[in-house]
Amino acid sequence: MNGKEEILKDWIPKKDTQQEEFLNKYPEYDGRGIKIAIIDSPIDFSMPGLQRTTTGLPKIIDFFEFSNFLSEDGKIDISMIREIDGDNVITGLSGKKLKIPLTWKNPSGKWHIGCKAYSELFFRKFAETKNKENGIEKLEIEELNKNVDLVDCIVWNDGKKWQACLTTSNENLQNAKVLTNFCDEHEFGFIKSYCITIREDKSFIYVFRQNGNNHGTIVATVAAAYFPNGSYSNGLAPGSQIISMDAKHVFAIEKALLKCIEMEVDIVNLSIGLKYTPSIDLSIHR
């Protein structure tokens, strides 16, 4: 048993819970067909074990950040539309000249562009404080680093689907990562690990990223991780799929629970210490 397996042994006591014996007897009863919502800190979708299920399906179905209605840090305005010049160059909102690869097909010729500070997207420190005047929780945001590059965002339709590229470079974008909505293709990029959702009216793009709190990732790993070459490291239901729901306060949790109903989630894991409200009780008992 290696070091990682020794640690996981303490997290998931498989022998004590008879999980190994059960799966050996019923190998297909591994959670396949089950959707688990993790209402917690955002899950790190780049982690090994959280890529595929035992049947080859994407492990993480979708991401939602219900806490973000109190902040703008993950949202990029892409309402500005520009066209490329004769050299296939477009000027980003950062002022950088961006060379568009010829392989990026855009029949309309319209490029939606946006811009955000790198620190605002990827290095924000979240602190929850209670507003004593009105009894609700609010999110206070502290920037960790203001002196960083701007991230340019380019969004376009290739004739079949909407695509997006986030870049801090002013060079040729030939090797830049191109993404579409995570729920469609389950891909992510690595400025820091992130995935995206493009709003239907194409006015905003939402950038989802792990915020440094690993609790949601640990919970997802214990519940459903699947390592093709290491069954001992697997979670309790390696065949199940995960939905990551970032919710840090009462209103966000209410929204998350309603989304669980909409998506017909089978199991909800809520690992947040909050006082229940009547509306949360109503959502749970629906």
PDB file of C-alpha atoms in Angstrom:
ATOM      1  CA  MET A   1       0.000   0.000   0.000  1.00  0.00           C
ATOM      2  CA  ASN A   2       1.520   3.335  -1.030  1.00  0.00           C
ATOM      3  CA  GLY A   3       1.305   6.617   0.882  1.00  0.00           C
ATOM      4  CA  LYS A   4      -1.759   7.890  -0.955  1.00  0.00           C
ATOM      5  CA  GLU A   5      -3.658   4.654  -0.387  1.00  0.00           C
ATOM      6  CA  GLU A   6      -2.708   4.747   3.303  1.00  0.00           C
ATOM      7  CA  ILE A   7      -4.301   8.206   3.591  1.00  0.00           C
ATOM      8  CA  LEU A   8      -7.420   7.165   1.668  1.00  0.00           C
ATOM      9  CA  LYS A   9      -7.753   4.135   3.943  1.00  0.00           C
ATOM     10  CA  ASP A  10      -8.509   6.523   6.802  1.00  0.00           C
ATOM     11  CA  TRP A  11     -10.954   8.558   4.717  1.00  0.00           C
ATOM     12  CA  ILE A  12     -12.864   5.588   3.352  1.00  0.00           C
ATOM     13  CA  PRO A  13     -12.862   2.552   5.691  1.00  0.00           C
ATOM     14  CA  LYS A  14     -13.955   0.151   2.962  1.00  0.00           C
ATOM     15  CA  LYS A  15     -13.442  -3.027   4.938  1.00  0.00           C
ATOM     16  CA  ASP A  16     -15.335  -1.725   7.955  1.00  0.00           C
ATOM     17  CA  THR A  17     -18.262  -0.645   5.773  1.00  0.00           C
ATOM     18  CA  GLN A  18     -18.043  -3.862   3.699  1.00  0.00           C
ATOM     19  CA  GLN A  19     -17.919  -1.809   0.521  1.00  0.00           C
ATOM     20  CA  GLU A  20     -15.283  -4.010  -1.102  1.00  0.00           C
ATOM     21  CA  GLU A  21     -17.232  -7.157  -0.318  1.00  0.00           C
ATOM     22  CA  PHE A  22     -20.421  -5.600  -1.697  1.00  0.00           C
ATOM     23  CA  LEU A  23     -18.836  -4.461  -4.976  1.00  0.00           C
ATOM     24  CA  ASN A  24     -17.112  -7.804  -5.460  1.00  0.00           C
ATOM     25  CA  LYS A  25     -20.516  -9.461  -5.195  1.00  0.00           C
ATOM     26  CA  TYR A  26     -22.444  -6.812  -7.152  1.00  0.00           C
ATOM     27  CA  PRO A  27     -19.877  -5.059  -9.403  1.00  0.00           C
ATOM     28  CA  GLU A  28     -22.504  -3.096 -11.332  1.00  0.00           C
ATOM     29  CA  TYR A  29     -23.992  -1.615  -8.154  1.00  0.00           C
ATOM     30  CA  ASP A  30     -21.285   1.037  -8.052  1.00  0.00           C
ATOM     31  CA  GLY A  31     -23.460   4.132  -8.333  1.00  0.00           C
ATOM     32  CA  ARG A  32     -23.856   4.117 -12.103  1.00  0.00           C
ATOM     33  CA  GLY A  33     -26.939   6.067 -13.152  1.00  0.00           C
ATOM     34  CA  ILE A  34     -26.840   8.084  -9.917  1.00  0.00           C
ATOM     35  CA  LYS A  35     -26.343  11.875  -9.836  1.00  0.00           C
ATOM     36  CA  ILE A  36     -24.810  13.366  -6.687  1.00  0.00           C
ATOM     37  CA  ALA A  37     -24.931  17.111  -6.023  1.00  0.00           C
ATOM     38  CA  ILE A  38     -22.066  18.398  -3.877  1.00  0.00           C
ATOM     39  CA  ILE A  39     -23.234  21.679  -2.295  1.00  0.00           C
ATOM     40  CA  ASP A  40     -19.926  22.892  -0.963  1.00  0.00           C
ATOM     41  CA  SER A  41     -16.845  24.765  -2.127  1.00  0.00           C
ATOM     42  CA  PRO A  42     -16.146  24.367  -5.876  1.00  0.00           C
ATOM     43  CA  ILE A  43     -14.735  20.999  -6.943  1.00  0.00           C
ATOM     44  CA  ASP A  44     -11.331  20.941  -8.639  1.00  0.00           C
ATOM     45  CA  PHE A  45     -12.346  19.405 -11.965  1.00  0.00           C
ATOM     46  CA  SER A  46      -8.707  18.812 -12.967  1.00  0.00           C
ATOM     47  CA  MET A  47      -8.126  16.231 -10.226  1.00  0.00           C
ATOM     48  CA  PRO A  48      -7.339  12.604 -11.132  1.00  0.00           C
ATOM     49  CA  GLY A  49     -10.220  10.382 -10.135  1.00  0.00           C
ATOM     50  CA  LEU A  50     -12.768  13.048 -11.029  1.00  0.00           C
ATOM     51  CA  GLN A  51     -12.543  12.657 -14.807  1.00  0.00           C
ATOM     52  CA  ARG A  52     -14.606   9.585 -15.730  1.00  0.00           C
ATOM     53  CA  THR A  53     -16.997   7.060 -14.209  1.00  0.00           C
ATOM     54  CA  THR A  54     -16.562   3.286 -14.298  1.00  0.00           C
ATOM     55  CA  THR A  55     -18.623   3.216 -17.504  1.00  0.00           C
ATOM     56  CA  GLY A  56     -16.645   5.998 -19.206  1.00  0.00           C
ATOM     57  CA  LEU A  57     -19.106   8.850 -18.681  1.00  0.00           C
ATOM     58  CA  PRO A  58     -17.853  12.298 -17.603  1.00  0.00           C
ATOM     59  CA  LYS A  59     -17.530  12.304 -13.823  1.00  0.00           C
ATOM     60  CA  ILE A  60     -18.560  15.953 -13.342  1.00  0.00           C
ATOM     61  CA  ILE A  61     -21.736  16.850 -15.221  1.00  0.00           C
ATOM     62  CA  ASP A  62     -21.879  20.583 -14.587  1.00  0.00           C
ATOM     63  CA  PHE A  63     -20.841  23.491 -12.370  1.00  0.00           C
ATOM     64  CA  PHE A  64     -22.953  26.137 -10.679  1.00  0.00           C
ATOM     65  CA  GLU A  65     -21.836  29.111  -8.573  1.00  0.00           C
ATOM     66  CA  PHE A  66     -24.920  30.213  -6.688  1.00  0.00           C
ATOM     67  CA  SER A  67     -22.893  32.425  -4.334  1.00  0.00           C
ATOM     68  CA  ASN A  68     -21.700  34.651  -7.155  1.00  0.00           C
ATOM     69  CA  PHE A  69     -24.822  36.795  -7.352  1.00  0.00           C
ATOM     70  CA  LEU A  70     -23.138  38.900  -4.656  1.00  0.00           C
ATOM     71  CA  SER A  71     -19.930  39.336  -6.641  1.00  0.00           C
ATOM     72  CA  GLU A  72     -18.797  39.905 -10.202  1.00  0.00           C
ATOM     73  CA  ASP A  73     -15.434  38.170 -10.004  1.00  0.00           C
ATOM     74  CA  GLY A  74     -16.269  35.171 -12.209  1.00  0.00           C
ATOM     75  CA  LYS A  75     -18.233  37.043 -14.848  1.00  0.00           C
ATOM     76  CA  ILE A  76     -16.806  38.653 -17.994  1.00  0.00           C
ATOM     77  CA  ASP A  77     -18.861  41.086 -20.061  1.00  0.00           C
ATOM     78  CA  ILE A  78     -18.598  40.045 -23.741  1.00  0.00           C
ATOM     79  CA  SER A  79     -21.212  42.414 -25.173  1.00  0.00           C
ATOM     80  CA  MET A  80     -18.545  44.276 -27.193  1.00  0.00           C
ATOM     81  CA  ILE A  81     -18.341  42.959 -30.790  1.00  0.00           C
ATOM     82  CA  ARG A  82     -15.416  43.547 -33.152  1.00  0.00           C
ATOM     83  CA  GLU A  83     -14.137  42.252 -36.479  1.00  0.00           C
ATOM     84  CA  ILE A  84     -10.622  41.178 -37.438  1.00  0.00           C
ATOM     85  CA  ASP A  85      -8.440  43.255 -39.748  1.00  0.00           C
ATOM     86  CA  GLY A  86      -6.751  42.132 -42.954  1.00  0.00           C
ATOM     87  CA  ASP A  87      -3.953  40.455 -41.000  1.00  0.00           C
ATOM     88  CA  ASN A  88      -6.413  38.371 -38.980  1.00  0.00           C
ATOM     89  CA  VAL A  89      -5.722  40.518 -35.922  1.00  0.00           C
ATOM     90  CA  ILE A  90      -8.235  41.806 -33.432  1.00  0.00           C
ATOM     91  CA  THR A  91      -7.553  44.367 -30.713  1.00  0.00           C
ATOM     92  CA  GLY A  92      -8.612  43.034 -27.328  1.00  0.00           C
ATOM     93  CA  LEU A  93     -10.085  45.241 -24.631  1.00  0.00           C
ATOM     94  CA  SER A  94      -6.714  45.048 -22.877  1.00  0.00           C
ATOM     95  CA  GLY A  95      -5.223  46.858 -25.866  1.00  0.00           C
ATOM     96  CA  LYS A  96      -3.247  43.800 -26.956  1.00  0.00           C
ATOM     97  CA  LYS A  97      -3.131  42.796 -30.617  1.00  0.00           C
ATOM     98  CA  LEU A  98      -4.461  39.245 -30.826  1.00  0.00           C
ATOM     99  CA  LYS A  99      -3.609  37.129 -33.877  1.00  0.00           C
ATOM    100  CA  ILE A 100      -6.599  34.914 -34.648  1.00  0.00           C
ATOM    101  CA  PRO A 101      -5.632  31.465 -36.023  1.00  0.00           C
ATOM    102  CA  LEU A 102      -7.022  30.603 -39.446  1.00  0.00           C
ATOM    103  CA  THR A 103      -8.355  27.370 -37.949  1.00  0.00           C
ATOM    104  CA  TRP A 104     -10.860  29.321 -35.843  1.00  0.00           C
ATOM    105  CA  LYS A 105     -13.946  29.278 -38.040  1.00  0.00           C
ATOM    106  CA  ASN A 106     -16.370  32.166 -37.588  1.00  0.00           C
ATOM    107  CA  PRO A 107     -18.913  32.426 -40.437  1.00  0.00           C
ATOM    108  CA  SER A 108     -20.512  35.584 -39.024  1.00  0.00           C
ATOM    109  CA  GLY A 109     -17.201  37.431 -38.700  1.00  0.00           C
ATOM    110  CA  LYS A 110     -18.369  38.779 -35.339  1.00  0.00           C
ATOM    111  CA  TRP A 111     -16.055  38.326 -32.363  1.00  0.00           C
ATOM    112  CA  HIS A 112     -17.372  39.017 -28.861  1.00  0.00           C
ATOM    113  CA  ILE A 113     -14.595  40.342 -26.651  1.00  0.00           C
ATOM    114  CA  GLY A 114     -14.160  41.011 -22.963  1.00  0.00           C
ATOM    115  CA  CYS A 115     -11.424  41.601 -20.420  1.00  0.00           C
ATOM    116  CA  LYS A 116     -10.791  40.982 -16.723  1.00  0.00           C
ATOM    117  CA  ALA A 117      -7.871  41.410 -14.343  1.00  0.00           C
ATOM    118  CA  TYR A 118      -6.032  38.127 -13.774  1.00  0.00           C
ATOM    119  CA  SER A 119      -6.234  38.643 -10.015  1.00  0.00           C
ATOM    120  CA  GLU A 120      -9.974  39.211 -10.166  1.00  0.00           C
ATOM    121  CA  LEU A 121     -10.535  35.935 -11.990  1.00  0.00           C
ATOM    122  CA  PHE A 122      -8.033  33.646 -10.310  1.00  0.00           C
ATOM    123  CA  PHE A 123      -6.682  35.147  -7.069  1.00  0.00           C
ATOM    124  CA  ARG A 124      -9.563  36.372  -4.984  1.00  0.00           C
ATOM    125  CA  LYS A 125      -9.844  35.743  -1.273  1.00  0.00           C
ATOM    126  CA  PHE A 126     -13.391  35.140  -0.111  1.00  0.00           C
ATOM    127  CA  ALA A 127     -14.491  35.996   3.426  1.00  0.00           C
ATOM    128  CA  GLU A 128     -18.017  35.549   4.665  1.00  0.00           C
ATOM    129  CA  THR A 129     -19.287  38.000   7.237  1.00  0.00           C
ATOM    130  CA  LYS A 130     -22.686  38.360   8.787  1.00  0.00           C
ATOM    131  CA  ASN A 131     -24.611  41.554   8.287  1.00  0.00           C
ATOM    132  CA  LYS A 132     -26.082  42.183  11.733  1.00  0.00           C
ATOM    133  CA  GLU A 133     -28.440  44.892  10.505  1.00  0.00           C
ATOM    134  CA  ASN A 134     -30.543  42.729   8.208  1.00  0.00           C
ATOM    135  CA  GLY A 135     -29.585  39.248   9.400  1.00  0.00           C
ATOM    136  CA  ILE A 136     -28.295  37.969   6.056  1.00  0.00           C
ATOM    137  CA  GLU A 137     -24.840  36.919   5.000  1.00  0.00           C
ATOM    138  CA  LYS A 138     -22.878  38.924   2.501  1.00  0.00           C
ATOM    139  CA  LEU A 139     -19.677  38.181   0.654  1.00  0.00           C
ATOM    140  CA  GLU A 140     -16.708  40.481   1.129  1.00  0.00           C
ATOM    141  CA  ILE A 141     -13.957  40.160  -1.441  1.00  0.00           C
ATOM    142  CA  GLU A 142     -10.313  41.012  -0.932  1.00  0.00           C
ATOM    143  CA  GLU A 143      -7.921  41.058  -3.876  1.00  0.00           C
ATOM    144  CA  LEU A 144      -4.655  39.257  -3.230  1.00  0.00           C
ATOM    145  CA  ASN A 145      -2.715  40.840  -6.066  1.00  0.00           C
ATOM    146  CA  LYS A 146      -3.642  43.877  -8.145  1.00  0.00           C
ATOM    147  CA  ASN A 147      -0.492  44.160 -10.254  1.00  0.00           C
ATOM    148  CA  VAL A 148      -1.088  41.373 -12.746  1.00  0.00           C
ATOM    149  CA  ASP A 149      -1.867  40.998 -16.423  1.00  0.00           C
ATOM    150  CA  LEU A 150      -5.270  41.435 -17.931  1.00  0.00           C
ATOM    151  CA  VAL A 151      -7.028  38.385 -19.329  1.00  0.00           C
ATOM    152  CA  ASP A 152      -8.560  38.886 -22.767  1.00  0.00           C
ATOM    153  CA  CYS A 153     -11.646  36.861 -23.619  1.00  0.00           C
ATOM    154  CA  ILE A 154     -12.718  36.084 -27.190  1.00  0.00           C
ATOM    155  CA  VAL A 155     -16.062  34.384 -27.900  1.00  0.00           C
ATOM    156  CA  TRP A 156     -17.407  33.318 -31.297  1.00  0.00           C
ATOM    157  CA  ASN A 157     -19.687  30.854 -33.039  1.00  0.00           C
ATOM    158  CA  ASP A 158     -18.010  28.377 -35.398  1.00  0.00           C
ATOM    159  CA  GLY A 159     -21.287  27.637 -37.165  1.00  0.00           C
ATOM    160  CA  LYS A 160     -22.178  24.772 -34.832  1.00  0.00           C
ATOM    161  CA  LYS A 161     -21.451  25.914 -31.295  1.00  0.00           C
ATOM    162  CA  TRP A 162     -20.183  28.840 -29.262  1.00  0.00           C
ATOM    163  CA  GLN A 163     -16.526  28.763 -28.315  1.00  0.00           C
ATOM    164  CA  ALA A 164     -14.275  30.868 -26.123  1.00  0.00           C
ATOM    165  CA  CYS A 165     -10.605  31.538 -25.509  1.00  0.00           C
ATOM    166  CA  LEU A 166      -9.077  33.212 -22.451  1.00  0.00           C
ATOM    167  CA  THR A 167      -5.542  34.488 -22.899  1.00  0.00           C
ATOM    168  CA  THR A 168      -2.932  36.695 -21.257  1.00  0.00           C
ATOM    169  CA  SER A 169      -0.754  36.598 -24.373  1.00  0.00           C
ATOM    170  CA  ASN A 170      -0.475  39.042 -27.258  1.00  0.00           C
ATOM    171  CA  GLU A 171       1.155  36.470 -29.479  1.00  0.00           C
ATOM    172  CA  ASN A 172      -0.330  34.124 -32.064  1.00  0.00           C
ATOM    173  CA  LEU A 173      -3.143  32.168 -30.428  1.00  0.00           C
ATOM    174  CA  GLN A 174      -2.525  29.043 -32.501  1.00  0.00           C
ATOM    175  CA  ASN A 175      -1.837  26.915 -29.420  1.00  0.00           C
ATOM    176  CA  ALA A 176      -4.299  28.642 -27.102  1.00  0.00           C
ATOM    177  CA  LYS A 177      -6.939  26.518 -25.383  1.00  0.00           C
ATOM    178  CA  VAL A 178     -10.412  26.820 -26.907  1.00  0.00           C
ATOM    179  CA  LEU A 179     -13.373  25.811 -24.759  1.00  0.00           C
ATOM    180  CA  THR A 180     -17.119  25.572 -25.037  1.00  0.00           C
ATOM    181  CA  ASN A 181     -19.733  25.189 -22.301  1.00  0.00           C
ATOM    182  CA  PHE A 182     -18.478  22.681 -19.730  1.00  0.00           C
ATOM    183  CA  CYS A 183     -21.819  20.873 -19.617  1.00  0.00           C
ATOM    184  CA  ASP A 184     -21.474  20.080 -23.339  1.00  0.00           C
ATOM    185  CA  GLU A 185     -17.893  18.816 -23.650  1.00  0.00           C
ATOM    186  CA  HIS A 186     -16.550  18.677 -20.058  1.00  0.00           C
ATOM    187  CA  GLU A 187     -13.226  20.309 -20.890  1.00  0.00           C
ATOM    188  CA  PHE A 188     -11.171  22.804 -18.910  1.00  0.00           C
ATOM    189  CA  GLY A 189      -8.214  25.117 -19.381  1.00  0.00           C
ATOM    190  CA  PHE A 190      -5.081  25.931 -17.414  1.00  0.00           C
ATOM    191  CA  ILE A 191      -4.327  29.626 -16.938  1.00  0.00           C
ATOM    192  CA  LYS A 192      -5.248  28.304 -13.574  1.00  0.00           C
ATOM    193  CA  SER A 193      -7.637  25.381 -13.915  1.00  0.00           C
ATOM    194  CA  TYR A 194     -10.981  26.766 -15.075  1.00  0.00           C
ATOM    195  CA  CYS A 195     -14.028  25.956 -17.166  1.00  0.00           C
ATOM    196  CA  ILE A 196     -16.696  28.165 -18.691  1.00  0.00           C
ATOM    197  CA  THR A 197     -20.373  28.698 -19.380  1.00  0.00           C
ATOM    198  CA  ILE A 198     -21.472  31.174 -22.041  1.00  0.00           C
ATOM    199  CA  ARG A 199     -24.722  32.943 -21.276  1.00  0.00           C
ATOM    200  CA  GLU A 200     -27.468  32.263 -23.809  1.00  0.00           C
ATOM    201  CA  ASP A 201     -27.801  35.907 -24.877  1.00  0.00           C
ATOM    202  CA  LYS A 202     -23.979  36.079 -25.310  1.00  0.00           C
ATOM    203  CA  SER A 203     -23.691  39.110 -23.039  1.00  0.00           C
ATOM    204  CA  PHE A 204     -21.550  37.369 -20.414  1.00  0.00           C
ATOM    205  CA  ILE A 205     -19.229  34.425 -20.001  1.00  0.00           C
ATOM    206  CA  TYR A 206     -18.949  32.795 -16.579  1.00  0.00           C
ATOM    207  CA  VAL A 207     -15.563  31.425 -15.519  1.00  0.00           C
ATOM    208  CA  PHE A 208     -15.679  28.673 -12.895  1.00  0.00           C
ATOM    209  CA  ARG A 209     -12.521  27.944 -10.916  1.00  0.00           C
ATOM    210  CA  GLN A 210     -11.508  26.248  -7.703  1.00  0.00           C
ATOM    211  CA  ASN A 211     -11.132  28.922  -5.027  1.00  0.00           C
ATOM    212  CA  GLY A 212      -8.472  27.334  -2.808  1.00  0.00           C
ATOM    213  CA  ASN A 213     -10.910  25.615  -0.449  1.00  0.00           C
ATOM    214  CA  ASN A 214     -10.461  21.890  -1.086  1.00  0.00           C
ATOM    215  CA  HIS A 215     -13.368  20.667   1.022  1.00  0.00           C
ATOM    216  CA  GLY A 216     -15.743  20.161  -1.912  1.00  0.00           C
ATOM    217  CA  THR A 217     -13.039  18.289  -3.830  1.00  0.00           C
ATOM    218  CA  ILE A 218     -12.379  15.982  -0.875  1.00  0.00           C
ATOM    219  CA  VAL A 219     -16.092  15.264  -0.442  1.00  0.00           C
ATOM    220  CA  ALA A 220     -16.460  14.482  -4.161  1.00  0.00           C
ATOM    221  CA  THR A 221     -13.423  12.184  -4.031  1.00  0.00           C
ATOM    222  CA  VAL A 222     -14.740  10.236  -1.050  1.00  0.00           C
ATOM    223  CA  ALA A 223     -18.187   9.968  -2.611  1.00  0.00           C
ATOM    224  CA  ALA A 224     -17.428   9.124  -6.215  1.00  0.00           C
ATOM    225  CA  ALA A 225     -13.779   9.141  -7.331  1.00  0.00           C
ATOM    226  CA  TYR A 226     -12.785   6.576  -9.931  1.00  0.00           C
ATOM    227  CA  PHE A 227      -9.151   5.667 -10.636  1.00  0.00           C
ATOM    228  CA  PRO A 228      -9.014   3.127 -13.507  1.00  0.00           C
ATOM    229  CA  ASN A 229      -5.699   1.708 -12.288  1.00  0.00           C
ATOM    230  CA  GLY A 230      -6.267   1.832  -8.550  1.00  0.00           C
ATOM    231  CA  SER A 231      -9.534   0.510  -7.167  1.00  0.00           C
ATOM    232  CA  TYR A 232      -8.379   1.012  -3.574  1.00  0.00           C
ATOM    233  CA  SER A 233      -8.343   4.770  -4.181  1.00  0.00           C
ATOM    234  CA  ASN A 234     -11.891   4.813  -5.551  1.00  0.00           C
ATOM    235  CA  GLY A 235     -14.707   6.547  -3.730  1.00  0.00           C
ATOM    236  CA  LEU A 236     -17.777   4.791  -2.383  1.00  0.00           C
ATOM    237  CA  ALA A 237     -19.754   5.134  -5.633  1.00  0.00           C
ATOM    238  CA  PRO A 238     -17.193   5.289  -8.470  1.00  0.00           C
ATOM    239  CA  GLY A 239     -19.866   4.799 -11.126  1.00  0.00           C
ATOM    240  CA  SER A 240     -21.867   7.879 -10.127  1.00  0.00           C
ATOM    241  CA  GLN A 241     -21.710  11.373 -11.606  1.00  0.00           C
ATOM    242  CA  ILE A 242     -21.166  14.645  -9.750  1.00  0.00           C
ATOM    243  CA  ILE A 243     -22.671  18.127  -9.976  1.00  0.00           C
ATOM    244  CA  SER A 244     -20.613  20.844  -8.282  1.00  0.00           C
ATOM    245  CA  MET A 245     -22.661  23.567  -6.586  1.00  0.00           C
ATOM    246  CA  ASP A 246     -20.823  26.429  -4.912  1.00  0.00           C
ATOM    247  CA  ALA A 247     -23.095  27.812  -2.196  1.00  0.00           C
ATOM    248  CA  LYS A 248     -21.852  29.703   0.847  1.00  0.00           C
ATOM    249  CA  HIS A 249     -24.949  31.341   2.291  1.00  0.00           C
ATOM    250  CA  VAL A 250     -28.642  30.726   2.867  1.00  0.00           C
ATOM    251  CA  PHE A 251     -29.976  32.254  -0.351  1.00  0.00           C
ATOM    252  CA  ALA A 252     -27.406  30.376  -2.451  1.00  0.00           C
ATOM    253  CA  ILE A 253     -28.253  27.053  -0.793  1.00  0.00           C
ATOM    254  CA  GLU A 254     -31.942  27.593  -1.488  1.00  0.00           C
ATOM    255  CA  LYS A 255     -31.127  28.153  -5.175  1.00  0.00           C
ATOM    256  CA  ALA A 256     -28.874  25.089  -5.217  1.00  0.00           C
ATOM    257  CA  LEU A 257     -31.590  22.863  -3.764  1.00  0.00           C
ATOM    258  CA  LEU A 258     -34.106  24.090  -6.321  1.00  0.00           C
ATOM    259  CA  LYS A 259     -31.592  23.328  -9.092  1.00  0.00           C
ATOM    260  CA  CYS A 260     -31.226  19.813  -7.647  1.00  0.00           C
ATOM    261  CA  ILE A 261     -34.976  19.343  -8.044  1.00  0.00           C
ATOM    262  CA  GLU A 262     -34.846  20.665 -11.605  1.00  0.00           C
ATOM    263  CA  MET A 263     -31.984  18.306 -12.528  1.00  0.00           C
ATOM    264  CA  GLU A 264     -33.585  15.320 -10.767  1.00  0.00           C
ATOM    265  CA  VAL A 265     -30.556  14.756  -8.566  1.00  0.00           C
ATOM    266  CA  ASP A 266     -30.593  11.470  -6.642  1.00  0.00           C
ATOM    267  CA  ILE A 267     -28.345  12.377  -3.697  1.00  0.00           C
ATOM    268  CA  VAL A 268     -27.478  15.765  -2.186  1.00  0.00           C
ATOM    269  CA  ASN A 269     -24.422  16.253   0.007  1.00  0.00           C
ATOM    270  CA  LEU A 270     -24.637  19.478   2.001  1.00  0.00           C
ATOM    271  CA  SER A 271     -21.538  20.033   4.132  1.00  0.00           C
ATOM    272  CA  ILE A 272     -22.130  23.576   5.319  1.00  0.00           C
ATOM    273  CA  GLY A 273     -23.048  24.662   8.822  1.00  0.00           C
ATOM    274  CA  LEU A 274     -25.980  27.075   8.577  1.00  0.00           C
ATOM    275  CA  LYS A 275     -29.252  27.649  10.336  1.00  0.00           C
ATOM    276  CA  TYR A 276     -32.150  26.295   8.341  1.00  0.00           C
ATOM    277  CA  THR A 277     -34.803  28.700   7.140  1.00  0.00           C
ATOM    278  CA  PRO A 278     -38.403  27.795   6.263  1.00  0.00           C
ATOM    279  CA  SER A 279     -37.584  28.147   2.560  1.00  0.00           C
ATOM    280  CA  ILE A 280     -34.658  25.697   2.861  1.00  0.00           C
ATOM    281  CA  ASP A 281     -36.919  23.234   4.660  1.00  0.00           C
ATOM    282  CA  LEU A 282     -39.471  23.632   1.872  1.00  0.00           C
ATOM    283  CA  SER A 283     -36.832  22.981  -0.803  1.00  0.00           C
ATOM    284  CA  ILE A 284     -35.545  19.879   1.005  1.00  0.00           C
ATOM    285  CA  HIS A 285     -39.004  18.371   1.409  1.00  0.00           C
ATOM    286  CA  ARG A 286     -40.147  18.926  -2.173  1.00  0.00           C
TER     287      ARG A 286
END
